[in-house]
Coordinates of C-alpha atoms in Angstrom, one line a residue:
M115 CA -103.0 103.1 31.0
E116 CA -103.1 100.1 32.7
R117 CA -103.5 98.6 29.5
A118 CA -99.9 100.4 28.1
M119 CA -97.3 98.9 31.0
L120 CA -99.1 95.6 30.5
G121 CA -97.7 95.3 27.2
R122 CA -94.7 96.8 28.1
V123 CA -94.2 94.5 31.0
G124 CA -94.7 92.1 28.3
I125 CA -92.3 93.2 25.2
C126 CA -89.5 93.2 28.3
C127 CA -90.6 89.6 29.2
T128 CA -90.5 88.0 25.5
L129 CA -87.5 89.8 25.8
L130 CA -86.0 88.7 28.4
A131 CA -86.4 85.1 28.1
L132 CA -84.5 85.3 24.5
A133 CA -81.8 86.7 25.8
L134 CA -81.8 84.2 28.6
Q135 CA -81.7 81.4 26.0
V136 CA -79.3 82.6 24.0
C137 CA -77.3 83.0 27.6
L138 CA -77.9 79.5 28.0
A139 CA -76.9 77.9 24.3
S140 CA -73.4 76.8 24.3
V141 CA -70.7 75.7 21.8
M142 CA -67.9 72.9 22.7
V143 CA -65.2 71.4 20.6
K144 CA -62.6 69.2 20.9
V145 CA -59.4 68.6 19.7
T146 CA -55.7 67.1 20.3
P147 CA -53.7 69.5 22.1
E148 CA -50.3 68.0 21.0
V149 CA -49.3 66.2 18.1
E150 CA -45.7 65.1 17.3
V151 CA -44.5 64.5 13.3
I152 CA -41.3 64.6 11.6
K153 CA -40.6 66.6 9.2
G154 CA -42.2 64.8 5.5
E155 CA -44.8 62.8 7.2
T156 CA -48.5 63.0 6.9
I157 CA -50.1 64.7 10.3
K158 CA -54.2 64.8 10.5
L159 CA -55.4 67.1 13.2
P160 CA -59.0 66.0 14.0
C161 CA -61.8 68.8 15.4
S162 CA -65.1 68.1 16.8
Y163 CA -67.8 69.3 18.4
T164 CA -71.2 69.8 20.5
T165 CA -73.8 72.0 20.9
S166 CA -77.0 73.3 23.4
A167 CA -79.5 73.8 20.5
P168 CA -79.6 72.1 17.4
D169 CA -78.4 74.2 14.3
S170 CA -78.3 73.7 11.1
S171 CA -75.9 76.8 10.4
I172 CA -72.4 75.6 11.6
M173 CA -68.7 77.1 10.4
V174 CA -65.3 74.9 11.0
L175 CA -63.0 77.4 10.5
W176 CA -58.8 76.4 11.0
S177 CA -56.5 78.9 11.5
I178 CA -52.6 80.3 12.8
E179 CA -50.9 82.8 14.1
D180 CA -48.7 84.8 11.1
S181 CA -46.4 87.7 12.4
G182 CA -48.8 88.2 15.1
T183 CA -52.0 88.0 13.9
R184 CA -54.7 85.5 13.2
K185 CA -55.3 83.7 9.8
Q186 CA -57.9 81.6 8.5
I187 CA -56.5 79.1 6.3
A188 CA -59.0 76.5 6.2
Y189 CA -63.1 76.7 6.4
K190 CA -66.3 74.5 5.7
S191 CA -70.3 75.5 5.7
S192 CA -73.4 74.5 5.2
E193 CA -72.9 76.8 2.5
G194 CA -69.5 75.3 1.5
S195 CA -65.7 74.9 1.8
G196 CA -62.5 75.9 1.3
I197 CA -58.3 76.3 1.6
E198 CA -56.8 79.9 1.7
D199 CA -53.4 80.4 0.4
V200 CA -50.9 81.2 3.5
S201 CA -47.9 80.5 4.2
G202 CA -46.8 78.9 1.7
M203 CA -49.6 75.5 2.9
K204 CA -52.3 75.7 0.2
G205 CA -51.6 72.5 -1.9
R206 CA -51.0 70.5 1.3
L207 CA -53.7 71.2 3.2
T208 CA -57.1 68.8 2.8
M209 CA -60.2 69.5 5.5
G210 CA -61.5 66.4 5.7
S211 CA -65.7 65.8 6.2
D212 CA -65.5 65.0 10.0
S213 CA -64.3 68.8 10.3
S214 CA -60.5 67.1 10.3
L215 CA -57.4 69.1 8.8
T216 CA -54.6 67.1 7.5
I217 CA -51.4 68.2 6.3
S218 CA -49.0 66.4 3.7
P219 CA -45.9 66.6 3.4
V220 CA -45.4 67.9 7.3
T221 CA -42.4 71.1 7.4
V222 CA -40.5 72.9 10.1
E223 CA -42.9 75.9 9.6
D224 CA -45.5 73.9 10.6
D225 CA -44.1 73.7 13.9
R226 CA -46.6 76.0 15.6
A227 CA -50.2 76.7 17.0
F228 CA -53.4 75.4 15.4
F229 CA -56.8 77.0 16.1
C230 CA -60.5 75.0 15.1
Q231 CA -62.9 77.7 15.5
V232 CA -66.8 75.9 14.8
T233 CA -69.7 79.1 15.2
A234 CA -73.4 78.5 15.5
K235 CA -75.9 81.3 15.1
A236 CA -78.2 79.6 17.9
S237 CA -75.0 78.2 20.5
G238 CA -72.5 81.3 19.6
F239 CA -69.3 79.8 18.5
S240 CA -65.6 78.4 20.8
E241 CA -62.3 77.6 19.7
N242 CA -59.4 75.5 21.2
K243 CA -55.8 75.0 19.6
T244 CA -53.5 71.4 18.5
Q245 CA -49.6 72.4 19.0
V246 CA -47.8 71.0 16.0
K247 CA -44.4 69.5 17.0
V248 CA -41.8 68.8 14.1
F249 CA -38.5 67.3 14.4
F250 CA -35.8 66.4 12.0
A251 CA -32.8 64.1 13.2
P252 CA -29.4 66.1 12.4
E253 CA -26.7 65.0 10.2
K254 CA -23.7 62.9 11.2
P255 CA -21.4 66.1 12.4
V256 CA -18.4 67.0 10.3
V257 CA -14.9 67.8 12.3
K258 CA -12.8 70.3 9.7
G259 CA -10.0 72.2 10.2
N260 CA -8.3 69.3 13.0
D261 CA -5.7 68.2 10.1
Q262 CA -3.5 71.8 11.3
A263 CA -0.5 71.6 12.6
I264 CA -0.3 73.3 16.3
A265 CA 2.1 73.9 18.4
V266 CA 2.2 73.2 22.1
S267 CA 4.0 76.4 23.6
H268 CA 5.3 76.6 26.9
D269 CA 3.9 80.4 27.4
T270 CA 0.8 80.5 29.3
K271 CA 0.1 84.1 28.2
I272 CA -0.1 83.0 24.3
S273 CA -4.3 82.8 23.1
S274 CA -6.1 79.7 22.7
S275 CA -5.9 77.6 19.7
E276 CA -8.2 77.0 17.0
V277 CA -8.5 73.3 17.2
A278 CA -11.2 71.7 15.1
K279 CA -14.8 72.8 13.6
C280 CA -17.5 70.6 14.6
I281 CA -20.7 71.3 12.1
S282 CA -23.9 69.5 12.3
R283 CA -26.2 70.1 9.6
N284 CA -30.2 70.2 9.2
A285 CA -31.6 69.7 12.7
F286 CA -34.8 70.8 13.9
P287 CA -35.2 71.8 16.7
Q288 CA -32.7 73.3 16.8
P289 CA -29.9 70.8 18.5
H290 CA -26.1 71.6 20.6
I291 CA -22.9 70.1 20.8
I292 CA -20.7 68.5 22.9
W293 CA -17.5 67.7 22.7
F294 CA -15.2 65.3 24.5
K295 CA -11.8 64.3 25.0
D296 CA -11.0 60.7 25.6
A297 CA -14.4 59.6 26.4
M298 CA -14.8 62.6 28.8
P299 CA -16.7 65.3 27.8
V300 CA -14.7 68.7 27.1
P301 CA -16.8 71.3 30.0
K302 CA -19.1 73.9 28.3
E303 CA -17.8 76.8 28.5
N304 CA -17.6 80.2 26.5
N305 CA -15.4 82.6 28.1
Q306 CA -12.5 83.1 25.9
K307 CA -10.2 84.1 28.7
N308 CA -10.4 80.4 29.3
E309 CA -7.7 77.9 28.5
T310 CA -10.2 75.9 26.3
Y311 CA -13.6 77.2 25.3
M312 CA -16.3 76.7 22.4
R313 CA -17.4 79.3 20.3
P314 CA -21.5 78.7 18.9
S315 CA -22.6 80.0 15.7
V316 CA -26.2 78.4 14.1
V317 CA -27.8 79.1 10.8
K318 CA -31.8 78.8 9.9
E319 CA -31.6 77.0 6.4
A320 CA -34.2 78.4 3.3
S321 CA -35.4 74.6 4.7
G322 CA -36.0 76.0 8.0
L323 CA -33.7 73.7 9.4
Y324 CA -31.0 74.6 11.1
T325 CA -27.1 74.3 11.0
L326 CA -25.1 74.4 14.3
T327 CA -21.3 75.1 14.2
S328 CA -18.7 74.8 17.6
T329 CA -15.2 75.4 17.3
L330 CA -13.4 74.2 20.4
Y331 CA -10.5 76.7 21.2
M332 CA -7.0 75.3 23.5
Q333 CA -4.2 76.0 25.2
P334 CA -2.9 72.4 23.7
V335 CA -0.3 70.4 26.2
K336 CA 1.9 67.8 24.9
A337 CA 0.0 65.0 25.9
D338 CA -2.7 66.2 24.2
A339 CA -0.9 64.6 21.2
R340 CA -2.3 61.5 22.1
S341 CA -5.7 62.0 23.1
V342 CA -8.8 61.5 21.0
F343 CA -11.4 64.2 20.2
H344 CA -14.5 63.7 18.5
C345 CA -18.1 65.6 18.6
T346 CA -21.7 64.4 19.6
V347 CA -24.5 66.4 18.1
V348 CA -27.8 65.5 21.1
Y349 CA -31.0 66.7 19.3
K350 CA -34.9 65.7 20.8
M351 CA -37.1 63.7 18.7
P352 CA -40.7 62.6 19.3
N353 CA -41.9 61.2 22.5
N354 CA -39.7 62.8 24.3
Q355 CA -36.8 61.5 22.8
T356 CA -33.0 63.1 23.2
K357 CA -30.5 61.1 20.7
Q358 CA -27.1 61.9 20.0
E359 CA -25.1 61.3 16.4
S360 CA -21.3 61.5 16.6
S361 CA -18.6 62.6 14.5
D362 CA -15.6 60.6 13.7
K363 CA -12.6 60.1 16.1
F364 CA -9.3 62.7 15.6
N365 CA -5.9 63.5 16.6
L366 CA -4.8 66.8 17.2
L367 CA -1.5 67.4 15.2
L368 CA 0.7 69.0 17.8
L369 CA 4.2 69.7 17.5
Y370 CA 6.5 70.2 20.1
S371 CA 9.9 70.0 21.5
A372 CA 11.7 67.1 23.1
E373 CA 12.7 66.8 26.5
N374 CA 13.6 62.6 26.1
V375 CA 15.8 60.8 24.0
F376 CA 15.4 57.5 22.7
F377 CA 18.2 55.2 21.4
Q378 CA 18.2 51.4 20.7
L379 CA 19.5 48.6 18.9
K380 CA 17.1 47.0 16.8
N381 CA 18.9 43.5 16.3
Q382 CA 16.7 41.2 18.4
G383 CA 19.1 38.7 20.4
P384 CA 22.7 38.7 19.9
I385 CA 25.2 40.4 17.6
K386 CA 27.5 37.9 16.2
E387 CA 30.3 38.9 13.8
G388 CA 29.0 39.1 9.8
D389 CA 25.3 40.7 11.2
N390 CA 24.1 43.4 10.1
V391 CA 23.8 46.5 12.8
L392 CA 20.8 48.5 12.8
M393 CA 20.1 51.6 16.0
K394 CA 17.4 53.6 15.9
C395 CA 17.3 57.2 18.0
E396 CA 14.3 59.2 18.3
T397 CA 12.6 61.9 20.8
D398 CA 9.2 62.4 22.8
G399 CA 8.8 65.5 20.3
N400 CA 7.6 66.4 17.5
P401 CA 8.7 66.6 14.7
Q402 CA 11.4 64.6 15.4
P403 CA 14.9 67.0 15.1
E404 CA 17.9 66.1 13.0
F405 CA 20.2 63.5 14.9
E406 CA 24.2 63.2 14.7
F407 CA 25.3 59.5 15.7
Y408 CA 29.3 59.0 17.5
K409 CA 31.4 56.5 18.5
E410 CA 34.0 57.2 21.2
D411 CA 33.4 60.9 19.3
K412 CA 34.5 59.3 16.1
A413 CA 31.3 61.3 14.2
L414 CA 29.2 58.6 11.7
N415 CA 27.1 58.8 9.3
G416 CA 22.9 58.1 10.0
L417 CA 20.4 58.6 7.9
K418 CA 17.2 59.8 9.8
G419 CA 17.3 58.7 13.5
M420 CA 19.2 55.4 11.7
L421 CA 22.3 54.2 11.9
E422 CA 23.0 51.1 9.6
M423 CA 26.5 48.7 9.9
K424 CA 26.6 45.5 8.0
N425 CA 29.2 43.2 8.3
V426 CA 29.9 43.9 11.5
T427 CA 33.2 42.4 13.4
R428 CA 34.4 42.6 16.4
E429 CA 35.6 45.9 16.2
H430 CA 32.5 47.2 15.9
A431 CA 32.3 46.7 19.2
G432 CA 31.4 49.3 21.5
T433 CA 29.7 52.8 22.8
Y434 CA 27.8 54.6 20.9
R435 CA 25.4 58.2 21.4
C436 CA 23.7 59.9 19.5
E437 CA 22.5 63.9 19.9
A438 CA 19.0 65.2 18.7
L439 CA 19.5 68.5 17.4
D440 CA 16.4 70.5 18.8
F441 CA 16.4 73.7 19.2
D442 CA 13.7 74.6 20.6
A443 CA 14.1 72.0 23.9
L444 CA 14.5 74.3 26.6
E445 CA 17.9 74.7 28.0
D446 CA 18.1 72.1 30.9
V447 CA 17.2 69.6 29.2
L448 CA 20.0 67.1 28.0
L449 CA 19.5 65.7 24.8
S450 CA 22.3 62.9 24.0
K451 CA 22.2 59.3 24.9
T452 CA 24.5 55.9 25.1
L453 CA 23.9 52.6 23.3
N454 CA 26.5 50.0 24.4
L455 CA 27.1 47.2 21.5
S456 CA 29.0 43.7 21.8
V457 CA 30.1 41.6 19.2
H458 CA 30.3 38.2 19.9
Y459 CA 33.2 36.2 18.0
L460 CA 34.0 32.4 17.3
D461 CA 38.0 32.6 15.2
P462 CA 38.3 29.5 12.2
M463 CA 39.1 26.1 14.0
A464 CA 42.5 25.8 14.0
V465 CA 43.6 22.1 13.5
T466 CA 46.7 19.9 14.0
P467 CA 48.1 18.7 11.6
E468 CA 47.1 19.5 8.7
G469 CA 45.8 17.2 6.2
P470 CA 46.0 15.6 4.2
L471 CA 47.8 12.4 7.2
Y472 CA 49.0 9.7 5.7
A473 CA 49.2 6.6 7.4
A474 CA 49.8 3.0 7.9
I475 CA 46.7 0.4 8.8
G476 CA 47.6 -0.6 12.5
D477 CA 48.6 2.8 13.8
T478 CA 47.5 5.2 15.7
V479 CA 46.6 9.2 14.8
E480 CA 45.2 11.8 17.1
F481 CA 44.0 15.3 15.8
Q482 CA 43.3 18.6 17.3
C483 CA 41.2 21.3 17.3
K484 CA 41.5 25.1 18.8
T485 CA 40.1 28.4 19.1
K486 CA 39.2 31.4 20.5
S487 CA 35.6 32.7 20.8
S488 CA 34.0 35.7 23.6
D489 CA 31.3 33.6 25.0
K490 CA 31.9 29.5 26.3
Y491 CA 31.8 27.2 23.1
T492 CA 31.3 24.1 22.2
Q493 CA 33.9 21.3 20.0
Q494 CA 33.1 18.2 18.0
W495 CA 34.6 16.0 15.7
I496 CA 32.3 14.1 12.7
K497 CA 32.5 11.9 10.4
D498 CA 30.4 11.4 7.3
S499 CA 27.4 12.8 9.5
E500 CA 28.1 10.5 12.8
V501 CA 29.9 12.4 16.1
L502 CA 33.1 10.6 16.9
S503 CA 34.0 13.3 20.0
T504 CA 32.6 16.5 21.8
T505 CA 36.5 17.6 22.9
G506 CA 38.7 19.2 20.8
V507 CA 41.1 15.7 20.6
L508 CA 40.6 12.5 18.4
T509 CA 42.0 9.6 18.9
L510 CA 42.0 6.9 16.2
Q511 CA 43.6 3.6 17.1
P512 CA 44.5 1.4 15.5
V513 CA 43.0 3.2 12.1
T514 CA 41.7 0.9 10.1
L515 CA 40.8 1.3 5.9
A516 CA 37.4 2.0 7.3
N517 CA 39.3 5.2 8.8
A518 CA 40.0 6.1 5.6
G519 CA 38.5 9.8 5.3
V520 CA 37.4 13.4 6.0
Y521 CA 36.5 14.2 9.1
I522 CA 35.1 18.2 10.3
C523 CA 35.9 20.0 13.5
V524 CA 32.4 21.8 14.7
G525 CA 32.9 25.1 17.0
E526 CA 30.2 26.6 18.6
V527 CA 28.1 29.3 20.9
P528 CA 25.3 28.0 22.7
S529 CA 24.3 31.5 23.4
V530 CA 24.5 32.9 20.3
P531 CA 22.5 31.4 17.8
G532 CA 24.5 30.9 13.7
L533 CA 27.6 32.0 15.8
Q534 CA 29.8 28.3 14.2
K535 CA 33.1 27.9 12.5
Q536 CA 34.7 24.8 10.6
A537 CA 37.2 23.0 9.3
N538 CA 38.5 19.8 8.6
V539 CA 41.5 17.3 7.5
S540 CA 41.5 13.9 5.2
L541 CA 43.0 10.8 6.1
V542 CA 44.6 8.4 4.3
V543 CA 44.8 5.3 5.0
T544 CA 47.3 3.3 2.8
G545 CA 47.4 -0.6 2.7
A546 CA 46.3 -4.2 1.2
P547 CA 43.1 -3.9 -0.2
A548 CA 40.0 -5.4 1.6
I549 CA 37.2 -6.5 0.0
D550 CA 34.2 -6.2 1.5
D551 CA 32.0 -9.7 2.0
P552 CA 30.8 -10.7 -1.2
V553 CA 26.6 -10.7 -2.6
N554 CA 25.9 -14.0 -4.4
G555 CA 24.5 -13.6 -8.1
F556 CA 20.8 -15.1 -9.7
V557 CA 19.7 -15.4 -12.8
D558 CA 16.9 -17.2 -14.9
K559 CA 18.7 -19.6 -16.7
E560 CA 22.3 -21.2 -17.9
G561 CA 23.2 -18.9 -20.2
G562 CA 21.7 -15.0 -18.8
M563 CA 23.6 -12.7 -17.4
V564 CA 24.4 -11.5 -14.3
T565 CA 25.4 -8.6 -12.5
L566 CA 28.3 -8.7 -9.4
K567 CA 29.4 -5.9 -7.8
C568 CA 33.8 -5.7 -5.6
S569 CA 33.7 -3.0 -3.0
A570 CA 37.9 -3.0 -1.3
F571 CA 38.8 -0.3 0.5
G572 CA 42.7 0.8 0.3
H573 CA 44.9 3.0 -0.9
P574 CA 46.6 3.9 -3.5
A575 CA 43.2 2.8 -4.8
P576 CA 43.2 -0.9 -6.0
Q577 CA 43.2 -2.8 -9.7
F578 CA 40.4 -5.5 -10.0
T579 CA 40.5 -8.5 -11.5
W580 CA 37.6 -10.8 -12.5
T581 CA 37.8 -14.1 -13.8
P582 CA 36.0 -15.2 -15.8
S583 CA 36.5 -11.2 -17.3
G584 CA 32.8 -9.7 -18.7
K585 CA 31.8 -6.5 -19.2
E586 CA 34.0 -3.9 -16.6
S587 CA 33.2 -0.8 -14.4
V588 CA 34.9 1.3 -11.7
T589 CA 33.0 4.3 -10.0
V590 CA 34.7 5.3 -6.1
V591 CA 32.0 6.5 -3.1
G592 CA 34.0 8.5 0.0
N593 CA 37.4 6.0 0.6
K594 CA 35.8 3.2 -1.4
V595 CA 36.2 1.1 -4.8
I596 CA 33.7 -0.4 -6.3
S597 CA 34.0 -2.1 -9.8
T598 CA 31.0 -4.0 -11.8
V599 CA 31.6 -6.7 -13.9
T600 CA 28.0 -7.6 -16.0
L601 CA 29.0 -11.2 -17.5
E602 CA 27.0 -14.5 -19.1
A603 CA 25.8 -16.9 -16.6
S604 CA 27.7 -20.7 -18.4
A605 CA 27.5 -23.3 -16.9
A606 CA 31.0 -22.7 -15.4
V607 CA 30.0 -20.0 -13.5
L608 CA 27.1 -21.9 -12.0
K609 CA 29.6 -24.4 -11.5
N610 CA 32.3 -22.7 -9.5
G611 CA 31.5 -18.8 -9.4
V612 CA 33.4 -15.9 -10.4
I613 CA 36.5 -14.3 -8.9
C614 CA 36.8 -11.0 -8.0
E615 CA 41.0 -9.9 -7.3
A616 CA 41.8 -7.0 -5.8
S617 CA 45.2 -5.5 -5.3
N618 CA 48.1 -2.3 -5.1
D619 CA 51.7 -1.6 -3.8
Y620 CA 50.9 -3.2 -0.5
G621 CA 49.0 -6.5 -1.4
R622 CA 46.1 -8.3 -3.1
D623 CA 42.7 -9.4 -1.6
I624 CA 40.4 -12.1 -3.1
K625 CA 36.9 -12.8 -2.7
T626 CA 34.2 -15.4 -4.7
F627 CA 30.8 -14.5 -5.9
K628 CA 28.1 -17.1 -6.6
V629 CA 25.8 -17.4 -8.9
S630 CA 22.4 -19.4 -9.0
I631 CA 19.8 -19.7 -10.6
K632 CA 16.6 -19.0 -8.9
S633 CA 14.5 -21.4 -8.3
D634 CA 11.0 -21.8 -9.9
P635 CA 8.1 -20.9 -6.7
D636 CA 5.3 -23.5 -9.0
K637 CA 8.1 -26.6 -9.4
A638 CA 8.8 -25.5 -5.4
S639 CA 5.0 -25.8 -4.1
D640 CA 4.8 -29.0 -6.6
S641 CA 8.2 -30.3 -4.7
N642 CA 6.6 -30.1 -1.5
A643 CA 3.4 -31.6 -2.2
V644 CA 5.4 -34.9 -3.3
N645 CA 7.5 -34.5 -0.1
R646 CA 4.4 -34.5 2.2
G647 CA 3.0 -37.0 0.5
R648 CA 5.9 -39.8 0.7
H649 CA 6.3 -38.6 4.3
L650 CA 1.8 -39.4 5.1
T651 CA 2.6 -43.2 2.9
R652 CA 5.0 -43.3 5.6
L653 CA 3.5 -42.5 8.4
S654 CA -0.2 -44.4 7.1
L655 CA 2.5 -48.1 7.2
L656 CA 3.9 -47.4 10.3
L657 CA 0.4 -46.6 11.9
L658 CA -0.5 -50.4 10.4
S659 CA 2.2 -52.4 11.4
L660 CA 1.3 -50.7 15.4
S661 CA -1.4 -52.4 14.9
G662 CA -0.7 -56.0 14.1
L663 CA 1.5 -56.4 17.0
F664 CA -1.4 -55.0 19.3
L665 CA -3.3 -57.5 17.8
V666 CA -1.7 -60.7 18.2
Y667 CA -0.8 -59.9 21.6
T668 CA -4.6 -59.7 22.6
P669 CA -4.9 -63.5 24.6

């Protein structure tokens, strides 16, 4: 009996010792708690373990949760390893000798928890999980529907209009969209009772990526036509980064009635007779209405808000009116504007006495020039580009042959660029010819040909006679007559010269032109050298004579 009891006690003690050994045995599994990765890249999930007791029968098992059920995706033991075909993961998984799990390429379905479980017969089992976070940046957002015209209404009871849609494609995780007006964010509002609100929608594509659409509704006002809108998608990226991408900026196409009329002259500077005038009428409404133009209640023909008048005169000056025919405008809005047009003028210059005017040498001649203008003007008398007077009166006293010619009276309005008029008058001075001082001629040698010019004033035009004669020609430059002769430089010509005689009904004038042989530069140099030698010889003899005198005087 005692032996039996001792046997049972021994068996119990043995079982207790074995149980205690098992309870003390353990497995520790170590993984990376969280791993971030971009879709399409490769990721490696490490898994390491330690056991409290040596054990050659160890199995490492990787699994995931799919629809609330744990599913094995890869394993490795002393007997072998394998990859399971779960959720389309086969072909993208590799299990390394260090028990790590490699996924390539990563898809958005991999955004989940991965469990690494280690089982040891002697030490039991344990597991730990790695949370994989997948990211993918969206495409640049695109705005659509913003090209449609929206009517601005004065009735606040009407519902808001759809302004535009902002579409952001292919993002993970799901981003969000912010609308901006003039660089300021539009408050997020989904309540359709408000004047401005957004209506978001999300589509999960077959790729698992998200396409987000935000539709903006507004009750636009007139000032919104000048506002600049855009939308921005805000999304997450690894390392706790928040990034954003903005759409192109756009303006709203708004339709609204006119409240003001603008009527302006498009010409720059003062208007003068002969100019083309352009007037423009427009409103602050959109689109622009039809316009009617009037000048002191007389209807004028305009086109698309433009009134053009060509080659205007002083008769075009006056008050012009533009009326906008906007039938959607409020009743108390006056859509009319006036504009005063001034046309500057300068009457033709009136010269007295009228030409041509004949005067004799020694007479006194007075010209007067008169005009009228819309503003202060200046006058100048000009002859041969020389200003002779800055008043309307020009007096010539006494008249000479040189005074003959054309005189121009120029009137100008300094305050109006380009406003200028002029008139001219011819003065004919009668009298005997007067020949200019002669210009002598030169030839290389006796018998050479020489050309001489004889210029003379006089009216009637003088006749020329050359002595001796040669080949002659006559030209007229202004009120001067020029006779040109070409002849042989004979011995008589070289000695006596050539005589030019100019004559008309009032008398004659005679001048003699000398003709000489050109000097030879080499001969001139030799002659100068000889002369210098002679002077030196005379100087030497003079010095010797003086020296002899000093010698005789010495005691």
